[in-house]
Amino acid sequence: MTTARTLTAANAMCAPRSNANLLERAHRFITLAKTRRALAQLDLRMLDDIGLCTREAQLEAARPFWDAPAFWRK
């Protein structure tokens, strides 16, 4: 019985972290998609301000939301 209780307690402790991790990843993907949509709306002056040309902005904006930068996938 003690073992069953320990395993149940361990599972209960792990579940919130798993859900939190999933929610964090979902939030990152949503943020990335919104950012790419916003990038697609910038005019030439705004793109110049951030150091991008139109083609670079178009390529980045066209990437799917799951194609996240490597530093996001830690």
PDB file of C-alpha atoms in Angstrom:
ATOM      1  CA  MET A   1       0.000   0.000   0.000  1.00  0.00           C
ATOM      2  CA  THR A   2       2.763   2.430   0.802  1.00  0.00           C
ATOM      3  CA  THR A   3       4.277   1.898  -2.644  1.00  0.00           C
ATOM      4  CA  ALA A   4       0.943   2.549  -4.379  1.00  0.00           C
ATOM      5  CA  ARG A   5       0.460   5.744  -2.383  1.00  0.00           C
ATOM      6  CA  THR A   6       3.993   6.869  -3.163  1.00  0.00           C
ATOM      7  CA  LEU A   7       3.527   6.300  -6.884  1.00  0.00           C
ATOM      8  CA  THR A   8       0.187   8.118  -6.859  1.00  0.00           C
ATOM      9  CA  ALA A   9       1.726  11.042  -5.005  1.00  0.00           C
ATOM     10  CA  ALA A  10       4.654  11.116  -7.418  1.00  0.00           C
ATOM     11  CA  ASN A  11       2.321  11.106 -10.422  1.00  0.00           C
ATOM     12  CA  ALA A  12       0.253  13.908  -8.908  1.00  0.00           C
ATOM     13  CA  MET A  13       3.386  15.962  -8.375  1.00  0.00           C
ATOM     14  CA  CYS A  14       4.562  15.440 -11.954  1.00  0.00           C
ATOM     15  CA  ALA A  15       1.281  16.197 -13.679  1.00  0.00           C
ATOM     16  CA  PRO A  16       1.150  19.946 -12.968  1.00  0.00           C
ATOM     17  CA  ARG A  17       4.692  20.388 -14.264  1.00  0.00           C
ATOM     18  CA  SER A  18       3.858  18.489 -17.437  1.00  0.00           C
ATOM     19  CA  ASN A  19       0.739  20.581 -17.975  1.00  0.00           C
ATOM     20  CA  ALA A  20       2.645  23.772 -17.221  1.00  0.00           C
ATOM     21  CA  ASN A  21       5.352  22.800 -19.690  1.00  0.00           C
ATOM     22  CA  LEU A  22       2.736  22.056 -22.344  1.00  0.00           C
ATOM     23  CA  LEU A  23       0.997  25.374 -21.709  1.00  0.00           C
ATOM     24  CA  GLU A  24       4.324  27.206 -21.845  1.00  0.00           C
ATOM     25  CA  ARG A  25       5.179  25.629 -25.187  1.00  0.00           C
ATOM     26  CA  ALA A  26       1.716  26.421 -26.557  1.00  0.00           C
ATOM     27  CA  HIS A  27       2.109  30.028 -25.409  1.00  0.00           C
ATOM     28  CA  ARG A  28       5.493  30.250 -27.144  1.00  0.00           C
ATOM     29  CA  PHE A  29       4.030  28.904 -30.392  1.00  0.00           C
ATOM     30  CA  ILE A  30       1.096  31.333 -30.269  1.00  0.00           C
ATOM     31  CA  THR A  31       3.451  34.230 -29.554  1.00  0.00           C
ATOM     32  CA  LEU A  32       5.705  33.205 -32.424  1.00  0.00           C
ATOM     33  CA  ALA A  33       2.762  33.002 -34.835  1.00  0.00           C
ATOM     34  CA  LYS A  34       1.518  36.460 -33.754  1.00  0.00           C
ATOM     35  CA  THR A  35       4.994  37.934 -34.091  1.00  0.00           C
ATOM     36  CA  ARG A  36       5.397  36.540 -37.590  1.00  0.00           C
ATOM     37  CA  ARG A  37       1.990  37.905 -38.620  1.00  0.00           C
ATOM     38  CA  ALA A  38       2.968  41.320 -37.264  1.00  0.00           C
ATOM     39  CA  LEU A  39       6.288  41.167 -39.119  1.00  0.00           C
ATOM     40  CA  ALA A  40       4.409  40.592 -42.369  1.00  0.00           C
ATOM     41  CA  GLN A  41       2.501  43.858 -41.796  1.00  0.00           C
ATOM     42  CA  LEU A  42       5.533  46.128 -41.367  1.00  0.00           C
ATOM     43  CA  ASP A  43       6.239  48.734 -44.046  1.00  0.00           C
ATOM     44  CA  LEU A  44       9.668  49.418 -45.593  1.00  0.00           C
ATOM     45  CA  ARG A  45      10.555  52.132 -43.087  1.00  0.00           C
ATOM     46  CA  MET A  46       9.757  49.897 -40.134  1.00  0.00           C
ATOM     47  CA  LEU A  47      11.692  46.997 -41.639  1.00  0.00           C
ATOM     48  CA  ASP A  48      14.660  49.283 -42.175  1.00  0.00           C
ATOM     49  CA  ASP A  49      14.463  50.313 -38.510  1.00  0.00           C
ATOM     50  CA  ILE A  50      14.929  46.688 -37.438  1.00  0.00           C
ATOM     51  CA  GLY A  51      17.534  45.932 -40.093  1.00  0.00           C
ATOM     52  CA  LEU A  52      15.517  43.671 -42.382  1.00  0.00           C
ATOM     53  CA  CYS A  53      14.746  43.837 -46.058  1.00  0.00           C
ATOM     54  CA  THR A  54      11.344  42.945 -47.467  1.00  0.00           C
ATOM     55  CA  ARG A  55      12.474  39.516 -48.654  1.00  0.00           C
ATOM     56  CA  GLU A  56      13.924  38.575 -45.235  1.00  0.00           C
ATOM     57  CA  ALA A  57      10.696  39.635 -43.527  1.00  0.00           C
ATOM     58  CA  GLN A  58       8.592  37.681 -46.023  1.00  0.00           C
ATOM     59  CA  LEU A  59      10.685  34.539 -45.537  1.00  0.00           C
ATOM     60  CA  GLU A  60      10.448  34.758 -41.747  1.00  0.00           C
ATOM     61  CA  ALA A  61       6.716  35.541 -41.794  1.00  0.00           C
ATOM     62  CA  ALA A  62       6.037  32.551 -44.056  1.00  0.00           C
ATOM     63  CA  ARG A  63       7.623  30.056 -41.654  1.00  0.00           C
ATOM     64  CA  PRO A  64       5.143  27.833 -39.773  1.00  0.00           C
ATOM     65  CA  PHE A  65       4.640  28.384 -36.049  1.00  0.00           C
ATOM     66  CA  TRP A  66       6.293  25.071 -35.143  1.00  0.00           C
ATOM     67  CA  ASP A  67       9.504  26.156 -36.890  1.00  0.00           C
ATOM     68  CA  ALA A  68      10.847  27.886 -33.793  1.00  0.00           C
ATOM     69  CA  PRO A  69      14.376  29.223 -33.346  1.00  0.00           C
ATOM     70  CA  ALA A  70      16.813  26.727 -31.814  1.00  0.00           C
ATOM     71  CA  PHE A  71      17.230  28.762 -28.614  1.00  0.00           C
ATOM     72  CA  TRP A  72      13.479  28.348 -27.914  1.00  0.00           C
ATOM     73  CA  ARG A  73      13.775  24.546 -27.926  1.00  0.00           C
ATOM     74  CA  LYS A  74      15.829  24.188 -24.743  1.00  0.00           C
TER      75      LYS A  74
END
